[in-house]
Amino acid sequence: MSSPADLARMIDAARRVVVFTGAGISTESGIPDFRSPGGVWSKMQPIYFDDFRRDEAMRREAWRRVYDGVARWVGAEPNAGHHAVARLIAQGKASSVITQNVDNLHQDSGVPDDKVIELHGNASYIKCLECGLRHELEDFREPFTDRGEIPACRACGGLVKTATISFGQAMPEAQMARAEEETLACDLFLVLGSSLVVYPAAGFPLMARRNGARLAIVNRDPTEQDAIADLVLHAPIGEVMTAAVS
Ligand code: ZN
C-alpha cells in the first residue's frame, strides 16, 4: 500500500507537476458531488444548453437555482486540499491546476487565475453568451429575486448565463488546448478527487501516462485509471495532501 510519504517523495522527485482536480476535492468544503448517487443530478434534471437558449421558462428555472444556492457554491471556503495545491503552485513545483470544478475554490485559496485551467467553466460569475462581457452574480440578484427579471447583458442586451459549461455546450477550446499543453509538459500528473469517468477530461491523465509522465491518484473511491497509475491512495484529500506537501 502507498502512503502520503510515498506521494511526498514522488512530488520531490518531479521536475514539473500538473494537478488535476474533480468534485472530490470540494466535497471536503461541503460542496456536493453532482454526479454521485444522491448528488444533485439524481434529484434534479440538469438544464441543457439548447434549452436554456431556447426557452424562457428554462432560463427562469436556471436562475432560480443560481440564486437559491442549490449547489452550495456560495459561501464555500477552500479546504486543506486546496491550500496544499496552492503551496505546490507557490513553490513553483506545480505549473498549473486543471479542474473539472466550477466553484472558484482554487482561486480562493490563492492560486493565480492564469494557473487555473477550468474545463467546465466557473459558476461564481456570469458571462454574456453574445459579447462575452463579465457580470457578477450580485448584479442581477435583486432584480431577479424581487421582480422576477431575467438577467440580460448590460452592454448588448444578449443572453447571459453563469460562466459554466452546461450539459450540451461545447468544451472551451482554449482551455482544452492549454490543458493538453500542460499535460504534455509535466513529468508528474497528480489527480485529486476525480473518479476519471467523464470525458474528455479523463483523457488527460491517460495522455500524461502515454507521454511518459508518472501518474498519482488520490481519491476516496477506486477510479477507472487506478490500474495504470504509479501511486494510488484511497483516502481523504485534505489529509493526504497536508501530509505530502510542506
Ligand atoms: Zn453582451
XYZ file of N, CA and C and ligand atoms in Angstrom:
739
model
N 0.833 -1.215 0.000
C 0.000 0.000 0.000
C 0.867 1.265 0.000
N 0.455 2.248 -0.760
C 1.177 3.522 -0.789
C 0.781 4.372 0.414
N 1.634 5.332 0.735
C 1.357 6.238 1.852
C 1.569 7.679 1.380
N 1.090 8.651 2.173
C 1.357 10.051 1.823
C 2.862 10.333 1.692
N 3.676 9.606 2.456
C 5.135 9.814 2.352
C 5.650 9.404 0.971
N 5.052 8.353 0.399
C 5.429 7.953 -0.963
C 5.071 9.060 -1.955
N 3.894 9.655 -1.741
C 3.482 10.749 -2.628
C 4.438 11.939 -2.475
N 4.830 12.226 -1.239
C 5.771 13.328 -0.999
C 7.079 13.088 -1.757
N 7.577 11.870 -1.719
C 8.823 11.543 -2.432
C 8.651 11.688 -3.936
N 7.490 11.283 -4.419
C 7.223 11.378 -5.853
C 7.195 12.852 -6.288
N 6.565 13.691 -5.454
C 6.493 15.123 -5.761
C 7.898 15.729 -5.720
N 8.672 15.368 -4.708
C 10.053 15.869 -4.606
C 10.864 15.527 -5.846
N 10.667 14.320 -6.325
C 11.474 13.844 -7.455
C 11.028 14.456 -8.782
N 9.843 15.045 -8.801
C 9.304 15.560 -10.066
C 9.923 16.911 -10.415
N 10.037 17.149 -11.693
C 10.534 18.420 -12.203
C 9.367 19.397 -12.367
N 8.253 18.889 -12.857
C 7.086 19.737 -13.156
C 5.815 18.928 -12.948
N 5.021 19.370 -11.977
C 3.777 18.659 -11.629
C 2.592 19.391 -12.261
N 1.638 18.638 -12.772
C 0.330 19.207 -13.104
C -0.695 18.554 -12.180
N -1.516 19.389 -11.557
C -2.562 18.891 -10.652
C -3.884 18.904 -11.412
N -4.638 17.831 -11.260
C -5.934 17.695 -11.931
C -6.985 17.439 -10.859
N -7.981 18.288 -10.736
C -8.938 18.125 -9.637
C -10.370 17.920 -10.129
N -11.107 17.142 -9.345
C -12.528 16.894 -9.599
C -13.335 17.154 -8.337
N -14.592 16.781 -8.396
C -15.538 17.104 -7.313
C -15.042 16.676 -5.933
N -14.279 15.583 -5.885
C -13.855 15.027 -4.593
C -13.021 15.974 -3.749
N -12.325 16.923 -4.383
C -11.538 17.862 -3.567
C -12.466 18.871 -2.886
N -13.608 19.146 -3.504
C -14.501 20.173 -2.979
C -15.586 19.627 -2.060
N -15.815 18.311 -2.085
C -16.784 17.753 -1.132
C -16.300 18.023 0.290
N -14.966 18.118 0.465
C -14.431 18.414 1.799
C -14.682 19.880 2.204
N -15.193 20.687 1.261
C -15.651 22.050 1.579
C -17.171 22.111 1.671
N -17.821 20.947 1.654
C -19.281 20.904 1.781
C -20.038 21.064 0.478
N -19.315 21.020 -0.656
C -19.988 21.134 -1.950
C -20.320 19.730 -2.442
N -21.601 19.462 -2.727
C -21.961 18.100 -3.107
C -21.367 17.700 -4.453
N -21.066 16.425 -4.575
C -20.634 15.882 -5.866
C -21.875 15.652 -6.718
N -22.013 16.493 -7.747
C -23.230 16.479 -8.555
C -23.541 15.140 -9.176
N -22.508 14.396 -9.524
C -22.766 13.191 -10.320
C -22.893 11.936 -9.481
N -22.593 12.046 -8.185
C -22.624 10.823 -7.377
C -24.063 10.435 -7.066
N -24.287 9.156 -6.724
C -25.641 8.760 -6.305
C -26.061 9.614 -5.108
N -27.270 10.138 -5.137
C -27.694 11.031 -4.066
C -27.258 12.463 -4.319
N -26.446 12.690 -5.366
C -25.999 14.036 -5.719
C -27.114 14.824 -6.387
N -26.822 16.093 -6.649
C -27.862 16.999 -7.152
C -28.534 16.469 -8.420
N -27.742 15.895 -9.336
C -28.352 15.481 -10.609
C -29.195 14.222 -10.500
N -29.143 13.551 -9.350
C -30.054 12.424 -9.209
C -31.410 12.891 -8.673
N -31.475 14.154 -8.202
C -32.743 14.688 -7.674
C -33.362 15.742 -8.586
N -32.543 16.292 -9.501
C -32.984 17.450 -10.261
C -32.405 17.316 -11.671
N -33.236 17.558 -12.684
C -32.748 17.468 -14.058
C -31.740 18.568 -14.354
N -30.605 18.246 -14.989
C -29.751 19.338 -15.456
C -30.452 20.098 -16.589
N -30.096 21.373 -16.742
C -30.676 22.166 -17.834
C -29.672 22.199 -18.981
N -30.083 21.672 -20.114
C -29.183 21.612 -21.263
C -29.060 22.987 -21.906
N -27.911 23.187 -22.529
C -27.577 24.498 -23.087
C -28.629 24.970 -24.102
N -29.031 24.091 -25.011
C -30.007 24.491 -26.034
C -31.340 24.890 -25.419
N -31.737 24.176 -24.367
C -33.000 24.512 -23.700
C -32.907 25.871 -23.019
N -31.741 26.154 -22.432
C -31.526 27.456 -21.797
C -31.660 28.570 -22.827
N -31.060 28.364 -24.002
C -31.099 29.391 -25.048
C -32.506 29.590 -25.586
N -33.222 28.475 -25.720
C -34.485 28.469 -26.437
C -35.672 28.892 -25.587
N -35.633 28.571 -24.304
C -36.867 28.538 -23.521
C -36.770 29.428 -22.280
N -37.619 30.441 -22.238
C -37.549 31.382 -21.118
C -37.842 30.699 -19.779
N -38.753 29.730 -19.781
C -39.075 29.029 -18.525
C -37.844 28.290 -17.995
N -37.052 27.746 -18.913
C -35.818 27.058 -18.514
C -34.816 28.048 -17.939
N -34.730 29.226 -18.569
C -33.807 30.250 -18.051
C -34.241 30.677 -16.652
N -35.544 30.840 -16.488
C -36.054 31.246 -15.180
C -35.691 30.190 -14.122
N -35.859 28.928 -14.487
C -35.534 27.841 -13.559
C -34.017 27.833 -13.269
N -33.213 28.065 -14.291
C -31.756 28.089 -14.090
C -31.371 29.200 -13.109
N -31.965 30.372 -13.279
C -31.625 31.492 -12.388
C -32.160 31.257 -10.983
N -33.317 30.601 -10.888
C -33.837 30.265 -9.568
C -32.824 29.389 -8.825
N -32.273 28.405 -9.548
C -31.287 27.520 -8.918
C -30.039 28.296 -8.511
N -29.607 29.220 -9.355
C -28.416 30.011 -9.040
C -28.650 30.790 -7.746
N -29.787 31.483 -7.675
C -29.986 32.390 -6.540
C -30.549 31.696 -5.301
N -31.066 30.477 -5.477
C -31.430 29.687 -4.293
C -30.215 29.030 -3.659
N -29.097 29.061 -4.359
C -27.888 28.442 -3.822
C -27.973 26.928 -3.771
N -28.710 26.362 -4.716
C -28.907 24.912 -4.774
C -27.581 24.155 -4.697
N -26.575 24.679 -5.394
C -25.309 23.943 -5.496
C -24.397 24.176 -4.300
N -24.779 25.090 -3.423
C -23.977 25.406 -2.231
C -22.566 25.882 -2.554
N -22.400 26.550 -3.703
C -21.098 27.132 -4.012
C -20.870 28.391 -3.206
N -21.976 29.147 -3.059
C -21.832 30.439 -2.411
C -21.496 30.238 -0.939
N -20.442 30.893 -0.500
C -20.058 30.795 0.902
C -19.119 29.640 1.203
N -18.856 28.762 0.220
C -17.927 27.660 0.476
C -16.501 28.205 0.573
N -15.715 27.572 1.423
C -14.323 28.009 1.632
C -13.383 26.905 1.177
N -12.224 27.292 0.649
C -11.245 26.261 0.290
C -10.828 25.462 1.526
N -10.491 24.186 1.332
C -10.097 23.327 2.447
C -8.600 22.982 2.363
N -8.169 22.101 3.243
C -6.739 21.763 3.325
C -6.175 21.247 1.995
N -7.005 20.548 1.242
C -6.569 20.054 -0.072
C -6.256 21.200 -1.021
N -7.184 22.175 -1.108
C -6.942 23.347 -1.961
C -5.692 24.098 -1.515
N -5.527 24.234 -0.202
C -4.371 25.001 0.300
C -3.057 24.297 -0.033
N -3.054 22.969 0.033
C -1.834 22.231 -0.320
C -1.508 22.418 -1.806
N -2.533 22.400 -2.641
C -2.323 22.630 -4.077
C -1.761 24.039 -4.289
N -2.312 25.009 -3.569
C -1.821 26.395 -3.694
C -0.347 26.475 -3.299
N 0.078 25.696 -2.298
C 1.500 25.695 -1.913
C 2.364 25.119 -3.030
N 1.898 24.053 -3.663
C 2.667 23.469 -4.776
C 2.869 24.476 -5.905
N 1.832 25.258 -6.156
C 1.925 26.289 -7.203
C 2.872 27.396 -6.752
N 2.718 27.848 -5.508
C 3.551 28.957 -4.998
C 5.028 28.565 -4.968
N 5.299 27.297 -4.681
C 6.690 26.820 -4.652
C 7.263 26.636 -6.054
N 6.432 26.779 -7.070
C 6.896 26.562 -8.440
C 7.005 25.086 -8.787
N 6.545 24.224 -7.918
C 6.617 22.776 -8.149
C 5.564 22.346 -9.162
N 4.360 22.893 -9.000
C 3.288 22.610 -9.962
C 3.126 23.811 -10.885
N 2.936 23.524 -12.166
C 2.827 24.617 -13.142
C 1.394 25.092 -13.300
N 0.431 24.230 -13.043
C -0.971 24.626 -13.207
C -1.899 23.609 -12.566
N -3.145 24.038 -12.409
C -4.210 23.154 -11.934
C -5.243 23.054 -13.042
N -5.492 21.846 -13.490
C -6.588 21.615 -14.436
C -7.762 21.139 -13.590
N -8.895 21.827 -13.677
C -10.007 21.432 -12.800
C -11.303 21.202 -13.557
N -12.047 20.216 -13.072
C -13.404 19.968 -13.564
C -14.413 20.742 -12.721
N -13.936 21.388 -11.670
C -14.848 22.077 -10.750
C -15.145 23.492 -11.235
N -16.280 24.013 -10.804
C -16.714 25.342 -11.245
C -16.836 26.287 -10.045
N -16.249 25.886 -8.902
C -16.548 26.575 -7.643
C -15.583 27.700 -7.273
N -14.556 27.910 -8.091
C -13.603 29.014 -7.871
C -12.728 28.815 -6.624
N -12.748 27.627 -6.017
C -12.032 27.459 -4.742
C -10.510 27.413 -4.915
N -10.012 27.042 -6.088
C -8.552 27.131 -6.284
C -8.107 28.598 -6.253
N -8.850 29.445 -6.969
C -8.516 30.875 -6.945
C -8.685 31.419 -5.520
N -9.736 31.004 -4.845
C -9.976 31.491 -3.480
C -8.858 31.065 -2.526
N -8.171 29.973 -2.844
C -7.079 29.525 -1.969
C -5.765 30.191 -2.334
N -5.784 31.074 -3.347
C -4.592 31.853 -3.666
C -3.859 31.453 -4.934
N -4.401 30.492 -5.680
C -3.771 30.162 -6.966
C -4.130 31.266 -7.964
N -3.123 31.846 -8.625
C -3.438 32.917 -9.584
C -4.351 32.404 -10.702
N -5.251 33.280 -11.156
C -6.188 32.953 -12.238
C -5.537 32.231 -13.409
N -4.365 32.732 -13.807
C -3.765 32.196 -15.035
C -3.117 30.829 -14.828
N -3.147 30.325 -13.606
C -2.629 28.972 -13.349
C -3.763 27.962 -13.201
N -5.006 28.429 -13.286
C -6.157 27.533 -13.150
C -6.793 27.350 -14.525
N -6.858 26.115 -14.973
C -7.468 25.807 -16.263
C -8.810 25.141 -15.981
N -9.887 25.851 -16.292
C -11.234 25.388 -15.941
C -11.891 24.702 -17.134
N -12.026 23.386 -17.057
C -12.597 22.643 -18.184
C -14.108 22.796 -18.256
N -14.739 23.052 -17.125
C -16.205 23.168 -17.112
C -16.664 24.575 -16.721
N -15.768 25.539 -16.844
C -16.144 26.922 -16.585
C -16.148 27.264 -15.102
N -16.892 28.319 -14.771
C -16.858 28.875 -13.414
C -18.245 29.403 -13.066
N -18.774 28.946 -11.937
C -20.145 29.304 -11.540
C -20.191 30.555 -10.681
N -19.026 31.156 -10.401
C -19.028 32.269 -9.458
C -19.221 33.621 -10.135
N -19.335 33.617 -11.459
C -19.674 34.859 -12.148
C -20.504 34.547 -13.398
N -20.922 35.602 -14.091
C -21.860 35.491 -15.207
C -21.192 36.047 -16.458
N -21.480 35.420 -17.588
C -20.880 35.875 -18.834
C -21.953 36.027 -19.899
N -21.791 37.053 -20.740
C -22.728 37.237 -21.849
C -22.416 36.212 -22.932
N -23.465 35.513 -23.412
C -23.254 34.491 -24.443
C -23.010 35.130 -25.804
N -23.348 36.436 -25.928
C -23.156 37.110 -27.216
C -21.818 37.845 -27.262
N -21.574 38.747 -26.305
C -20.373 39.587 -26.383
C -19.295 39.185 -25.371
N -19.607 38.261 -24.473
C -18.577 37.758 -23.556
C -18.348 38.610 -22.315
N -19.048 39.730 -22.194
C -18.823 40.612 -21.040
C -19.120 39.905 -19.720
N -18.231 40.136 -18.744
C -18.415 39.537 -17.419
C -19.345 40.397 -16.563
N -20.257 39.731 -15.851
C -21.097 40.379 -14.845
C -20.941 39.583 -13.558
N -21.281 40.190 -12.436
C -21.198 39.475 -11.160
C -22.573 38.919 -10.782
N -22.582 37.867 -9.963
C -23.864 37.284 -9.537
C -24.738 38.324 -8.849
N -24.084 39.189 -8.062
C -24.851 40.175 -7.290
C -25.537 41.208 -8.185
N -25.011 41.414 -9.399
C -25.595 42.424 -10.302
C -27.076 42.155 -10.582
N -27.441 40.879 -10.603
C -28.801 40.537 -11.020
C -29.649 39.929 -9.916
N -29.063 39.768 -8.731
C -29.781 39.038 -7.680
C -31.124 39.701 -7.332
N -31.062 40.993 -6.999
C -32.294 41.653 -6.555
C -33.355 41.740 -7.645
N -32.953 42.216 -8.851
C -33.979 42.272 -9.913
C -34.635 40.914 -10.148
N -33.861 39.827 -10.014
C -34.448 38.505 -10.245
C -35.290 38.057 -9.060
N -34.723 38.122 -7.856
C -35.453 37.556 -6.720
C -36.637 38.445 -6.319
N -36.524 39.773 -6.492
C -37.625 40.662 -6.107
C -38.670 40.822 -7.207
N -38.213 40.916 -8.447
C -39.152 41.259 -9.518
C -39.211 40.223 -10.635
N -38.464 39.149 -10.484
C -38.507 38.083 -11.497
C -37.887 38.470 -12.829
N -37.041 39.520 -12.831
C -36.415 39.927 -14.101
C -35.300 38.968 -14.470
N -35.400 38.425 -15.674
C -34.366 37.500 -16.128
C -33.141 38.304 -16.564
N -31.960 37.956 -16.044
C -30.758 38.737 -16.357
C -30.484 38.847 -17.856
N -30.032 40.027 -18.273
C -29.619 40.245 -19.665
C -28.365 41.115 -19.647
N -27.566 41.011 -20.691
C -26.289 41.731 -20.750
C -26.499 43.242 -20.690
N -25.734 43.898 -19.842
C -25.854 45.355 -19.710
C -25.287 46.082 -20.906
N -24.411 45.430 -21.653
C -23.802 46.105 -22.809
C -24.616 45.873 -24.082
N -24.974 44.618 -24.350
C -25.584 44.312 -25.654
C -27.009 43.777 -25.543
N -27.483 43.550 -24.317
C -28.845 43.025 -24.159
C -28.963 41.538 -24.435
N -27.844 40.906 -24.737
C -27.860 39.477 -25.084
C -28.120 38.588 -23.883
N -28.263 37.291 -24.170
C -28.464 36.297 -23.105
C -27.195 36.178 -22.274
N -27.377 36.140 -20.969
C -26.236 35.874 -20.084
C -26.497 34.574 -19.325
N -25.409 33.962 -18.872
C -25.502 32.684 -18.146
C -24.306 32.622 -17.206
N -24.401 31.856 -16.120
C -23.192 31.659 -15.322
C -22.115 31.125 -16.265
N -20.859 31.400 -15.925
C -19.767 31.096 -16.850
C -19.375 29.623 -16.849
N -20.333 28.764 -16.511
C -20.085 27.326 -16.543
C -20.291 26.783 -17.952
N -19.726 25.608 -18.194
C -20.034 24.880 -19.418
C -21.210 23.960 -19.089
N -22.369 24.244 -19.681
C -23.570 23.453 -19.383
C -23.533 22.111 -20.100
N -24.387 21.200 -19.645
C -24.597 19.973 -20.411
C -25.011 20.379 -21.826
N -24.429 19.739 -22.813
C -24.793 20.034 -24.195
C -24.090 21.249 -24.787
N -23.216 21.877 -24.004
C -22.470 23.041 -24.511
C -21.067 22.568 -24.886
N -20.494 23.164 -25.934
C -19.165 22.729 -26.389
C -18.110 22.964 -25.316
N -17.114 22.090 -25.253
C -15.987 22.289 -24.346
C -15.241 23.553 -24.766
N -14.672 24.274 -23.799
C -13.965 25.525 -24.141
C -12.627 25.210 -24.819
N -12.500 25.613 -26.084
C -11.344 25.223 -26.901
C -10.013 25.680 -26.334
N -9.959 26.942 -25.923
C -8.679 27.483 -25.459
C -8.224 26.756 -24.193
N -9.165 26.475 -23.300
C -8.828 25.788 -22.057
C -8.404 24.341 -22.333
N -9.087 23.698 -23.264
C -8.721 22.322 -23.626
C -7.312 22.287 -24.213
N -6.996 23.268 -25.047
C -5.665 23.310 -25.669
C -4.588 23.549 -24.622
N -4.861 24.444 -23.683
C -3.884 24.712 -22.609
C -3.703 23.492 -21.721
N -4.796 22.808 -21.433
C -4.714 21.607 -20.596
C -3.844 20.552 -21.276
N -3.993 20.429 -22.568
C -3.195 19.447 -23.309
C -1.711 19.808 -23.275
N -1.445 21.088 -23.513
C -0.061 21.579 -23.486
C 0.596 21.303 -22.123
N -0.123 21.630 -21.070
C 0.395 21.426 -19.710
C 0.604 19.939 -19.420
N -0.355 19.142 -19.852
C -0.276 17.694 -19.624
C 0.972 17.106 -20.279
N 1.258 17.573 -21.485
C 2.397 17.024 -22.227
C 3.728 17.571 -21.715
N 3.688 18.640 -20.929
C 4.936 19.238 -20.423
C 5.300 18.730 -19.025
N 4.418 17.989 -18.368
C 4.691 17.587 -16.982
C 5.385 16.227 -16.918
N 6.046 15.976 -15.785
C 6.568 14.624 -15.564
C 5.873 13.932 -14.387
N 4.974 14.651 -13.716
C 4.089 14.014 -12.723
C 2.694 14.621 -12.862
N 1.727 13.757 -13.091
C 0.334 14.186 -13.222
C -0.395 13.686 -11.984
N -0.897 14.625 -11.188
C -1.471 14.299 -9.885
C -2.981 14.528 -9.902
N -3.742 13.447 -9.803
C -5.214 13.521 -9.813
C -5.728 13.571 -8.385
N -6.564 14.567 -8.079
C -7.132 14.706 -6.734
C -8.656 14.760 -6.828
N -9.325 13.713 -6.385
C -10.778 13.783 -6.259
C -11.558 13.681 -7.538
N -11.086 12.856 -8.465
C -11.886 12.602 -9.659
C -11.958 11.099 -9.868
N -13.132 10.615 -10.214
C -13.255 9.181 -10.474
C -12.866 8.868 -11.918
N -12.522 9.914 -12.689
C -11.998 9.766 -14.050
C -12.941 9.000 -14.971
N -14.208 9.359 -14.901
C -15.181 8.733 -15.798
C -15.717 9.711 -16.844
N -15.549 11.023 -16.614
C -16.136 12.000 -17.530
C -15.109 12.412 -18.586
N -15.405 12.102 -19.827
C -14.535 12.501 -20.929
C -15.079 13.752 -21.585
N -14.267 14.614 -22.200
C -12.853 14.382 -22.497
C -11.888 14.626 -21.322
N -12.367 15.147 -20.197
C -11.458 15.498 -19.101
C -10.590 14.315 -18.670
N -11.211 13.140 -18.574
C -10.488 11.966 -18.086
C -9.417 11.483 -19.061
N -9.378 12.078 -20.233
C -8.336 11.721 -21.200
C -6.975 12.294 -20.843
N -6.926 13.330 -20.007
C -5.643 13.981 -19.716
C -4.670 13.088 -18.929
N -5.111 12.418 -17.858
C -4.160 11.508 -17.207
C -3.650 10.408 -18.130
N -4.517 9.904 -18.995
C -4.082 8.885 -19.963
C -3.009 9.446 -20.878
N -3.247 10.690 -21.328
C -2.315 11.361 -22.221
C -0.960 11.552 -21.525
N -1.004 11.974 -20.258
C 0.232 12.183 -19.497
C 1.003 10.865 -19.375
N 0.281 9.822 -19.046
C 0.884 8.495 -18.855
C 1.543 8.012 -20.147
N 0.810 8.149 -21.238
C 1.349 7.719 -22.545
C 2.582 8.516 -22.926
N 2.633 9.754 -22.433
C 3.759 10.640 -22.765
C 4.952 10.393 -21.832
N 4.819 9.459 -20.917
C 5.953 9.092 -20.061
C 5.951 9.715 -18.680
N 4.923 10.524 -18.379
C 4.846 11.109 -17.028
C 4.409 10.042 -16.031
N 4.740 10.254 -14.772
C 4.205 9.389 -13.732
C 2.791 9.866 -13.399
N 1.985 8.941 -12.903
C 0.589 9.258 -12.597
C 0.299 8.871 -11.152
N -0.186 9.854 -10.369
C -0.582 9.589 -8.983
C -2.049 9.969 -8.828
N -2.807 9.142 -8.125
C -4.244 9.374 -7.953
C -4.596 9.320 -6.466
N -5.203 10.405 -5.973
C -5.744 10.402 -4.612
C -7.249 10.601 -4.744
N -8.010 9.613 -4.304
C -9.473 9.690 -4.417
C -10.088 8.796 -3.349
N -11.229 9.202 -2.845
C -11.878 8.409 -1.805
C -12.167 6.983 -2.284
N -12.663 6.885 -3.526
C -13.069 5.585 -4.065
C -12.134 5.168 -5.204
N -12.163 3.900 -5.579
C -11.393 3.458 -6.743
C -11.778 4.254 -7.990
N -10.833 4.433 -8.908
C -11.116 5.161 -10.147
C -10.872 4.244 -11.337
N -11.311 4.743 -12.492
C -11.157 3.999 -13.746
C -9.691 3.786 -14.121
N -8.788 4.600 -13.566
C -7.399 4.547 -14.027
C -6.420 4.094 -12.935
N -6.942 3.565 -11.839
C -6.059 3.075 -10.773
C -5.035 2.062 -11.305
N -5.494 1.224 -12.240
C -4.638 0.127 -12.712
C -3.402 0.627 -13.460
N -3.482 1.818 -14.057
C -2.321 2.306 -14.822
C -1.529 3.352 -14.035
N -1.951 3.648 -12.790
C -1.275 4.688 -12.008
C -0.028 4.140 -11.313
N 0.942 5.031 -11.073
C 2.161 4.649 -10.351
C 1.935 4.659 -8.846
N 0.949 5.468 -8.421
C 0.624 5.542 -6.995
C -0.865 5.807 -6.859
N -1.534 5.082 -5.966
C -2.966 5.278 -5.721
C -3.196 5.343 -4.215
N -3.922 6.368 -3.781
C -4.299 6.465 -2.364
C -5.808 6.668 -2.279
N -6.493 5.754 -1.634
C -7.938 5.921 -1.419
C -8.118 6.489 -0.014
N -8.115 7.802 0.089
C -8.124 8.469 1.396
C -8.586 9.905 1.209
N -8.956 10.575 2.306
C -9.369 11.981 2.185
C -8.224 12.849 1.644
N -8.559 13.739 0.713
C -7.536 14.512 0.006
C -6.834 15.506 0.936
N -7.614 16.191 1.770
C -7.021 17.191 2.663
C -5.958 16.564 3.551
N -6.298 15.413 4.084
C -5.392 14.694 4.972
C -4.097 14.273 4.260
N -4.268 13.643 3.098
C -3.115 13.158 2.334
C -2.219 14.327 1.911
N -2.850 15.358 1.364
C -2.065 16.465 0.789
C -1.381 17.287 1.878
N -2.021 17.407 3.033
C -1.382 18.118 4.138
C -0.123 17.374 4.585
N -0.209 16.037 4.574
C 0.962 15.236 4.959
C 2.033 15.241 3.865
N 1.605 15.334 2.599
C 2.563 15.164 1.494
C 3.234 16.456 1.046
N 2.610 17.608 1.321
C 3.140 18.883 0.817
C 3.452 19.805 1.986
N 4.712 20.152 2.156
C 5.060 21.023 3.285
C 4.833 22.486 2.929
Zn -23.330 41.163 -24.187
